[in-house]
Amino acid sequence: MITPTQTLWNPRTMSELMETLKDFGAMPYRILAGGTDLLLELKRRPQPGLAVVNLGQLRDERFGQVGLDDGAVWIGAGVTAANLCHNEWIAKRWPVLCEAAMNLASTQIRMVATVGGNLVTGSPSGDLICALVAMGAVCRLTSTWQVHETPINEFYLGPRITSLSQGEILYGVVLPMGTGYATMYSRFVKVGTRRAMECSVVSVAMHVEFDEHNRISRCGLALGAVAPTVIDAREAADMLVGKQIGEINAELMNGVVAAAVGRARPISDLRASAWYRTQVLGNVVRGLMEEMVDKYSRR
Ligand SMILES: Cc1cc2nc3c(=O)[nH]c(=O)nc-3n(C[C@H](O)[C@H](O)[C@H](O)COP(=O)(O)OP(=O)(O)OC[C@H]3O[C@@H](n4cnc5c(N)ncnc54)[C@H](O)[C@@H]3O)c2cc1C
């Protein structure tokens, strides 16, 4: 039951959470996970009396868990960046996500910052978003009326705007396993004006899987901080699919770099100029391909 004076809600089960959100109807509210984005936002723009629904006391195994989901990998929205850094399974299967989590803020922030918070904030420099776009993650949204899935690159309708509706939460993300792979190259690179506690000037996530014939069977490339939202550089990534390592020559790399840079719409701000961002983006994408070729041609 919603009372007009109550502003903090602490649902303990998923059904209690869903009922609470349903009872709000069209009334404004905000969801609080780790609070590392939301509390700063509310400090900047206080909204007295705003209902805040705290997920900190939610006891739902799936929400806070990394596990299997019908042959895919499941990451609950309540999983923290620190959980991802220490998950051996993710480290082995999706190193790009581990690297992104390790690059997020500081140890203290990683302890509370959640996957759900990073994704729903929708910052163009969101580190976990960048990795999850390269991995082709699918967002699972839930409410009292439905559970549905949407590919992560369709989750964003604009800068910091998601397709979440009133009464709906991000429950977690599903990572399709694909058809299997023999080897992989999976990296996240973040360039900032200093090493820690800094939003990126440019970030790039690349996840490449090779089949048993050393041919690229799957490739994801995501670009952060160079447009209003994280970009899925699909055209650039597709140029590598089907290629063997020996076929990735300078001409192909130039094409991939041009396709990636062509997708960027960087701005000039306090951290860097648009020109600098474009140069760095091209260098990072090329550097990743060179590292991949170097690593696998010596095998
Ligand atoms: C000093 C500092 C450094 C930072 N450095 C980085 C960095 O290097 N890289 C980076 O990517 N980010 C960085 N951040 C941003 C932040 O830490 C991350 O975005 C973090 O993952 C947010 O998660 P949270 O759990 O704290 O979210 P919250 O602050 O609790 O919530 C963020 C938003 O998501 C919504 N929300 C949360 N969970 C759900 C859910 N399950 N369903 C629906 N809506 C939900 C909230 O309503 C809110 O709008 C930094 C923040 C600070 C303060």
Tab-separated table of C-alpha atoms and ligand atoms in Angstrom:
chain	number	residue	atom	x	y	z
A	1	MET	CA	0.000	0.000	0.000
A	2	ILE	CA	1.483	3.378	-1.013
A	3	THR	CA	1.253	6.096	1.639
A	4	PRO	CA	1.861	9.733	0.562
A	5	THR	CA	4.448	10.349	3.325
A	6	GLN	CA	6.695	7.358	2.667
A	7	THR	CA	9.654	8.085	0.393
A	8	LEU	CA	11.957	5.045	0.839
A	9	TRP	CA	10.806	1.567	-0.117
A	10	ASN	CA	12.749	-1.592	0.679
A	11	PRO	CA	11.132	-4.545	-1.088
A	12	ARG	CA	12.552	-7.893	0.006
A	13	THR	CA	11.245	-10.135	-2.735
A	14	MET	CA	10.785	-9.744	-6.460
A	15	SER	CA	7.004	-9.987	-6.168
A	16	GLU	CA	6.993	-7.302	-3.439
A	17	LEU	CA	9.140	-5.100	-5.724
A	18	MET	CA	6.844	-5.652	-8.692
A	19	GLU	CA	3.705	-4.948	-6.645
A	20	THR	CA	5.270	-1.775	-5.203
A	21	LEU	CA	6.085	-0.476	-8.683
A	22	LYS	CA	2.614	-1.393	-9.904
A	23	ASP	CA	1.024	0.475	-6.975
A	24	PHE	CA	2.964	3.611	-7.910
A	25	GLY	CA	1.011	3.743	-11.162
A	26	ALA	CA	2.048	6.936	-12.957
A	27	MET	CA	3.590	8.449	-9.769
A	28	PRO	CA	7.299	9.340	-10.195
A	29	TYR	CA	9.836	7.144	-8.402
A	30	ARG	CA	13.466	6.116	-8.801
A	31	ILE	CA	15.159	2.786	-8.329
A	32	LEU	CA	18.272	2.744	-6.141
A	33	ALA	CA	20.887	-0.004	-6.601
A	34	GLY	CA	24.493	0.890	-5.599
A	35	GLY	CA	23.627	4.599	-5.654
A	36	THR	CA	26.932	5.685	-7.248
A	37	ASP	CA	25.111	7.458	-10.093
A	38	LEU	CA	21.686	8.105	-8.569
A	39	LEU	CA	22.833	9.743	-5.326
A	40	LEU	CA	25.037	12.208	-7.234
A	41	GLU	CA	22.147	12.967	-9.567
A	42	LEU	CA	19.725	13.600	-6.678
A	43	LYS	CA	22.322	15.739	-4.924
A	44	ARG	CA	22.685	17.870	-8.063
A	45	ARG	CA	18.944	18.065	-8.664
A	46	PRO	CA	17.121	17.373	-5.377
A	47	GLN	CA	13.545	16.169	-5.721
A	48	PRO	CA	11.978	16.431	-2.249
A	49	GLY	CA	9.401	13.732	-1.570
A	50	LEU	CA	10.498	11.585	-4.514
A	51	ALA	CA	9.798	7.903	-3.859
A	52	VAL	CA	13.010	5.847	-3.931
A	53	VAL	CA	12.825	2.074	-4.269
A	54	ASN	CA	15.960	0.546	-2.778
A	55	LEU	CA	17.041	-2.800	-4.261
A	56	GLY	CA	19.689	-3.279	-1.558
A	57	GLN	CA	17.495	-5.561	0.550
A	58	LEU	CA	16.096	-7.582	-2.324
A	59	ARG	CA	16.649	-11.298	-1.750
A	60	ASP	CA	16.390	-12.791	-5.202
A	61	GLU	CA	18.990	-15.312	-6.250
A	62	ARG	CA	18.831	-14.573	-9.981
A	63	PHE	CA	19.046	-10.801	-9.497
A	64	GLY	CA	22.426	-10.989	-7.789
A	65	GLN	CA	23.843	-13.989	-9.608
A	66	VAL	CA	26.036	-15.021	-12.557
A	67	GLY	CA	24.882	-18.400	-13.874
A	68	LEU	CA	23.476	-20.398	-16.746
A	69	ASP	CA	20.211	-19.555	-18.476
A	70	ASP	CA	18.903	-22.081	-20.948
A	71	GLY	CA	22.309	-22.626	-22.568
A	72	ALA	CA	23.308	-18.940	-22.332
A	73	VAL	CA	25.121	-17.078	-19.554
A	74	TRP	CA	23.011	-15.010	-17.184
A	75	ILE	CA	24.218	-11.935	-15.299
A	76	GLY	CA	21.708	-10.498	-12.828
A	77	ALA	CA	21.302	-6.707	-12.780
A	78	GLY	CA	22.295	-6.708	-9.089
A	79	VAL	CA	25.735	-8.218	-9.787
A	80	THR	CA	28.421	-5.673	-8.877
A	81	ALA	CA	31.475	-4.693	-10.915
A	82	ALA	CA	33.607	-6.305	-8.176
A	83	ASN	CA	31.663	-9.579	-8.582
A	84	LEU	CA	32.485	-9.508	-12.307
A	85	CYS	CA	36.184	-8.862	-11.660
A	86	HIS	CA	36.361	-11.940	-9.436
A	87	ASN	CA	34.205	-14.319	-11.440
A	88	GLU	CA	36.510	-16.990	-12.864
A	89	TRP	CA	33.909	-18.145	-15.326
A	90	ILE	CA	33.461	-14.663	-16.832
A	91	ALA	CA	37.243	-14.160	-16.826
A	92	LYS	CA	37.661	-17.312	-18.876
A	93	ARG	CA	34.729	-16.950	-21.280
A	94	TRP	CA	34.362	-13.153	-21.572
A	95	PRO	CA	37.688	-11.465	-20.631
A	96	VAL	CA	36.457	-8.205	-22.212
A	97	LEU	CA	33.802	-7.864	-19.493
A	98	CYS	CA	36.279	-8.571	-16.694
A	99	GLU	CA	38.654	-5.953	-18.078
A	100	ALA	CA	35.826	-3.409	-18.333
A	101	ALA	CA	34.749	-4.113	-14.739
A	102	MET	CA	38.338	-3.778	-13.516
A	103	ASN	CA	38.582	-0.400	-15.260
A	104	LEU	CA	35.423	0.957	-13.636
A	105	ALA	CA	36.169	3.663	-11.040
A	106	SER	CA	37.891	2.460	-7.848
A	107	THR	CA	37.828	-0.626	-5.614
A	108	GLN	CA	35.313	1.019	-3.263
A	109	ILE	CA	32.913	1.991	-6.060
A	110	ARG	CA	33.219	-1.399	-7.774
A	111	MET	CA	32.017	-3.030	-4.527
A	112	VAL	CA	28.584	-1.392	-4.875
A	113	ALA	CA	28.234	-0.305	-8.527
A	114	THR	CA	25.912	-2.735	-10.286
A	115	VAL	CA	25.547	-3.963	-13.846
A	116	GLY	CA	21.916	-2.735	-13.805
A	117	GLY	CA	22.923	0.749	-12.634
A	118	ASN	CA	25.606	1.055	-15.307
A	119	LEU	CA	23.259	-0.084	-18.068
A	120	VAL	CA	20.268	2.011	-17.006
A	121	THR	CA	22.311	5.192	-16.492
A	122	GLY	CA	23.202	4.710	-20.158
A	123	SER	CA	26.269	6.943	-20.168
A	124	PRO	CA	28.109	7.014	-23.534
A	125	SER	CA	31.244	6.175	-21.527
A	126	GLY	CA	29.656	3.354	-19.480
A	127	ASP	CA	32.396	0.724	-19.294
A	128	LEU	CA	30.150	-2.300	-18.752
A	129	ILE	CA	27.781	-1.161	-21.512
A	130	CYS	CA	30.697	-1.019	-23.954
A	131	ALA	CA	31.809	-4.586	-23.160
A	132	LEU	CA	28.252	-5.953	-23.198
A	133	VAL	CA	27.523	-4.350	-26.597
A	134	ALA	CA	30.633	-6.050	-28.063
A	135	MET	CA	29.427	-9.331	-26.569
A	136	GLY	CA	25.962	-9.000	-28.126
A	137	ALA	CA	24.186	-9.121	-24.751
A	138	VAL	CA	20.403	-9.185	-24.496
A	139	CYS	CA	18.621	-7.215	-21.730
A	140	ARG	CA	15.822	-8.931	-19.807
A	141	LEU	CA	13.210	-6.496	-18.507
A	142	THR	CA	10.509	-7.467	-16.066
A	143	SER	CA	7.299	-5.979	-14.660
A	144	THR	CA	4.039	-7.308	-13.239
A	145	TRP	CA	2.609	-7.596	-16.729
A	146	GLN	CA	5.449	-9.104	-18.729
A	147	VAL	CA	9.020	-10.354	-18.979
A	148	HIS	CA	10.636	-9.466	-22.277
A	149	GLU	CA	14.041	-9.290	-23.880
A	150	THR	CA	15.663	-6.655	-26.022
A	151	PRO	CA	19.127	-6.650	-27.645
A	152	ILE	CA	21.363	-4.223	-25.780
A	153	ASN	CA	21.875	-1.951	-28.789
A	154	GLU	CA	18.084	-1.507	-29.038
A	155	PHE	CA	17.814	-0.804	-25.286
A	156	TYR	CA	19.115	2.746	-25.827
A	157	LEU	CA	16.731	5.237	-27.416
A	158	GLY	CA	19.093	8.200	-26.974
A	159	PRO	CA	21.748	9.627	-24.669
A	160	ARG	CA	20.954	8.248	-21.187
A	161	ILE	CA	17.480	7.213	-22.391
A	162	THR	CA	16.486	3.548	-22.283
A	163	SER	CA	13.405	1.670	-23.417
A	164	LEU	CA	12.465	0.831	-19.782
A	165	SER	CA	8.828	1.673	-19.048
A	166	GLN	CA	7.290	2.883	-15.809
A	167	GLY	CA	6.859	-0.126	-13.530
A	168	GLU	CA	9.578	-2.119	-15.284
A	169	ILE	CA	13.074	-3.039	-14.070
A	170	LEU	CA	16.162	-4.410	-15.749
A	171	TYR	CA	16.344	-7.923	-14.288
A	172	GLY	CA	19.615	-8.948	-15.930
A	173	VAL	CA	21.436	-9.667	-19.164
A	174	VAL	CA	21.714	-12.851	-21.191
A	175	LEU	CA	24.917	-13.617	-23.098
A	176	PRO	CA	24.378	-15.925	-26.068
A	177	MET	CA	27.109	-18.577	-26.184
A	178	GLY	CA	27.116	-18.935	-29.996
A	179	THR	CA	28.177	-22.138	-31.706
A	180	GLY	CA	31.384	-22.619	-29.740
A	181	TYR	CA	34.908	-21.509	-30.462
A	182	ALA	CA	38.456	-22.848	-30.476
A	183	THR	CA	40.269	-19.699	-29.336
A	184	MET	CA	39.375	-16.092	-28.677
A	185	TYR	CA	40.697	-12.573	-28.464
A	186	SER	CA	38.715	-10.435	-26.032
A	187	ARG	CA	39.915	-7.007	-24.880
A	188	PHE	CA	38.696	-3.733	-23.394
A	189	VAL	CA	40.830	-0.605	-23.727
A	190	LYS	CA	40.002	2.650	-21.986
A	191	VAL	CA	41.853	5.883	-22.642
A	192	GLY	CA	41.349	8.667	-20.110
A	193	THR	CA	43.106	11.773	-18.947
A	194	ARG	CA	44.361	9.874	-15.881
A	195	ARG	CA	44.548	6.226	-14.882
A	196	ALA	CA	41.801	5.909	-12.272
A	197	MET	CA	38.406	7.363	-11.335
A	198	GLU	CA	37.992	8.969	-14.717
A	199	CYS	CA	35.383	8.777	-17.449
A	200	SER	CA	36.983	7.656	-20.679
A	201	VAL	CA	38.011	9.921	-23.523
A	202	VAL	CA	37.630	6.842	-25.725
A	203	SER	CA	36.903	3.211	-24.900
A	204	VAL	CA	36.859	0.214	-27.206
A	205	ALA	CA	35.642	-3.321	-26.494
A	206	MET	CA	36.487	-6.116	-28.913
A	207	HIS	CA	35.392	-9.740	-28.616
A	208	VAL	CA	36.543	-12.137	-31.359
A	209	GLU	CA	36.030	-15.905	-31.515
A	210	PHE	CA	37.945	-18.229	-33.856
A	211	ASP	CA	36.737	-21.623	-35.052
A	212	GLU	CA	38.909	-24.736	-35.274
A	213	HIS	CA	40.161	-23.627	-38.737
A	214	ASN	CA	41.486	-20.370	-37.223
A	215	ARG	CA	38.712	-18.480	-38.971
A	216	ILE	CA	36.858	-15.672	-37.171
A	217	SER	CA	33.390	-17.024	-36.471
A	218	ARG	CA	32.139	-14.169	-34.309
A	219	CYS	CA	33.296	-10.578	-33.841
A	220	GLY	CA	31.900	-7.739	-31.753
A	221	LEU	CA	33.285	-4.206	-31.642
A	222	ALA	CA	31.856	-1.454	-29.437
A	223	LEU	CA	32.973	2.157	-29.143
A	224	GLY	CA	32.492	4.265	-26.010
A	225	ALA	CA	32.603	8.033	-25.375
A	226	VAL	CA	32.677	8.934	-29.076
A	227	ALA	CA	28.926	9.487	-29.646
A	228	PRO	CA	25.792	10.223	-27.578
A	229	THR	CA	25.436	6.484	-26.861
A	230	VAL	CA	27.839	3.537	-26.939
A	231	ILE	CA	28.133	2.447	-30.582
A	232	ASP	CA	27.856	-1.084	-31.923
A	233	ALA	CA	30.385	-0.892	-34.804
A	234	ARG	CA	28.759	-3.839	-36.552
A	235	GLU	CA	29.867	-2.964	-40.118
A	236	ALA	CA	33.503	-2.754	-38.975
A	237	ALA	CA	33.244	-6.019	-36.995
A	238	ASP	CA	31.577	-7.846	-39.897
A	239	MET	CA	34.580	-7.077	-42.134
A	240	LEU	CA	36.596	-9.459	-39.954
A	241	VAL	CA	34.070	-12.307	-39.793
A	242	GLY	CA	35.114	-15.285	-41.938
A	243	LYS	CA	38.735	-14.145	-42.141
A	244	GLN	CA	41.712	-16.242	-41.094
A	245	ILE	CA	44.407	-14.528	-39.091
A	246	GLY	CA	46.776	-14.427	-42.100
A	247	GLU	CA	44.143	-12.562	-44.127
A	248	ILE	CA	44.035	-9.636	-41.711
A	249	ASN	CA	46.463	-7.423	-43.618
A	250	ALA	CA	47.079	-3.666	-43.596
A	251	GLU	CA	44.401	-3.032	-46.210
A	252	LEU	CA	41.723	-4.846	-44.236
A	253	MET	CA	42.785	-3.114	-41.016
A	254	ASN	CA	42.528	0.278	-42.760
A	255	GLY	CA	39.008	-0.636	-43.847
A	256	VAL	CA	37.980	-1.712	-40.336
A	257	VAL	CA	39.460	1.454	-38.795
A	258	ALA	CA	37.702	3.647	-41.385
A	259	ALA	CA	34.367	1.885	-40.765
A	260	ALA	CA	34.717	2.248	-36.973
A	261	VAL	CA	35.817	5.891	-37.104
A	262	GLY	CA	33.017	6.578	-39.600
A	263	ARG	CA	30.459	5.583	-36.944
A	264	ALA	CA	31.861	7.983	-34.331
A	265	ARG	CA	30.250	11.351	-33.658
A	266	PRO	CA	32.608	12.692	-30.977
A	267	ILE	CA	32.226	16.043	-29.236
A	268	SER	CA	34.887	18.402	-27.908
A	269	ASP	CA	34.656	18.901	-24.148
A	270	LEU	CA	36.835	19.532	-21.102
A	271	ARG	CA	38.528	16.152	-21.445
A	272	ALA	CA	39.413	16.107	-25.151
A	273	SER	CA	38.668	17.591	-28.533
A	274	ALA	CA	36.602	15.737	-31.127
A	275	TRP	CA	39.714	15.583	-33.356
A	276	TYR	CA	41.766	13.939	-30.579
A	277	ARG	CA	39.018	11.435	-29.826
A	278	THR	CA	38.853	10.465	-33.497
A	279	GLN	CA	42.631	9.957	-33.722
A	280	VAL	CA	42.721	7.922	-30.503
A	281	LEU	CA	39.768	5.796	-31.586
A	282	GLY	CA	41.476	4.863	-34.871
A	283	ASN	CA	44.751	4.090	-33.090
A	284	VAL	CA	43.078	1.900	-30.457
A	285	VAL	CA	41.047	-0.112	-32.996
A	286	ARG	CA	44.147	-0.640	-35.157
A	287	GLY	CA	46.261	-1.484	-32.086
A	288	LEU	CA	43.785	-4.158	-30.988
A	289	MET	CA	43.801	-5.811	-34.427
A	290	GLU	CA	47.610	-5.712	-34.548
A	291	GLU	CA	47.825	-7.266	-31.099
A	292	MET	CA	45.357	-9.984	-32.111
A	293	VAL	CA	47.277	-10.800	-35.314
A	294	ASP	CA	50.581	-10.816	-33.449
A	295	LYS	CA	49.202	-13.080	-30.721
A	296	TYR	CA	47.580	-15.638	-33.029
A	297	SER	CA	50.089	-15.717	-35.890
A	298	ARG	CA	52.738	-16.917	-33.408
A	299	ARG	CA	50.615	-19.851	-32.230
B	1	LIG	C1	33.729	8.603	-8.657
B	1	LIG	C2	32.970	7.812	-9.680
B	1	LIG	C3	33.681	7.180	-10.685
B	1	LIG	C4	33.001	6.470	-11.666
B	1	LIG	N1	33.744	5.853	-12.629
B	1	LIG	C5	33.103	5.119	-13.574
B	1	LIG	C6	33.855	4.476	-14.592
B	1	LIG	O1	35.089	4.507	-14.614
B	1	LIG	N2	33.174	3.770	-15.537
B	1	LIG	C7	31.801	3.692	-15.541
B	1	LIG	O2	31.238	3.032	-16.412
B	1	LIG	N3	31.066	4.293	-14.566
B	1	LIG	C8	31.671	5.002	-13.604
B	1	LIG	N4	30.937	5.623	-12.622
B	1	LIG	C9	29.476	5.547	-12.666
B	1	LIG	C10	28.813	4.447	-11.793
B	1	LIG	O3	29.640	4.006	-10.749
B	1	LIG	C11	28.360	3.242	-12.637
B	1	LIG	O4	27.531	3.657	-13.693
B	1	LIG	C12	27.625	2.196	-11.784
B	1	LIG	O5	27.657	0.968	-12.459
B	1	LIG	C13	26.175	2.548	-11.452
B	1	LIG	O6	25.621	1.476	-10.709
B	1	LIG	P1	24.813	1.695	-9.349
B	1	LIG	O7	24.416	0.353	-8.883
B	1	LIG	O8	25.591	2.536	-8.399
B	1	LIG	O9	23.566	2.497	-9.908
B	1	LIG	P2	22.556	3.543	-9.185
B	1	LIG	O10	23.291	4.814	-8.942
B	1	LIG	O11	21.903	2.919	-8.013
B	1	LIG	O12	21.506	3.682	-10.328
B	1	LIG	C14	21.845	4.269	-11.568
B	1	LIG	C15	20.576	4.385	-12.434
B	1	LIG	O13	20.106	3.096	-12.800
B	1	LIG	C16	18.769	2.882	-12.306
B	1	LIG	N5	18.747	1.465	-11.931
B	1	LIG	C17	19.671	0.812	-11.199
B	1	LIG	N6	19.420	-0.523	-11.200
B	1	LIG	C18	18.297	-0.693	-11.945
B	1	LIG	C19	17.531	-1.835	-12.345
B	1	LIG	N7	17.897	-3.095	-11.998
B	1	LIG	N8	16.430	-1.650	-13.106
B	1	LIG	C20	16.066	-0.403	-13.484
B	1	LIG	N9	16.748	0.720	-13.157
B	1	LIG	C21	17.859	0.579	-12.402
B	1	LIG	C22	18.588	3.894	-11.205
B	1	LIG	O14	17.223	4.259	-11.035
B	1	LIG	C23	19.414	5.067	-11.725
B	1	LIG	O15	18.677	5.783	-12.693
B	1	LIG	C24	31.590	6.348	-11.618
B	1	LIG	C25	30.873	6.949	-10.579
B	1	LIG	C26	31.555	7.683	-9.620
B	1	LIG	C27	30.771	8.322	-8.511
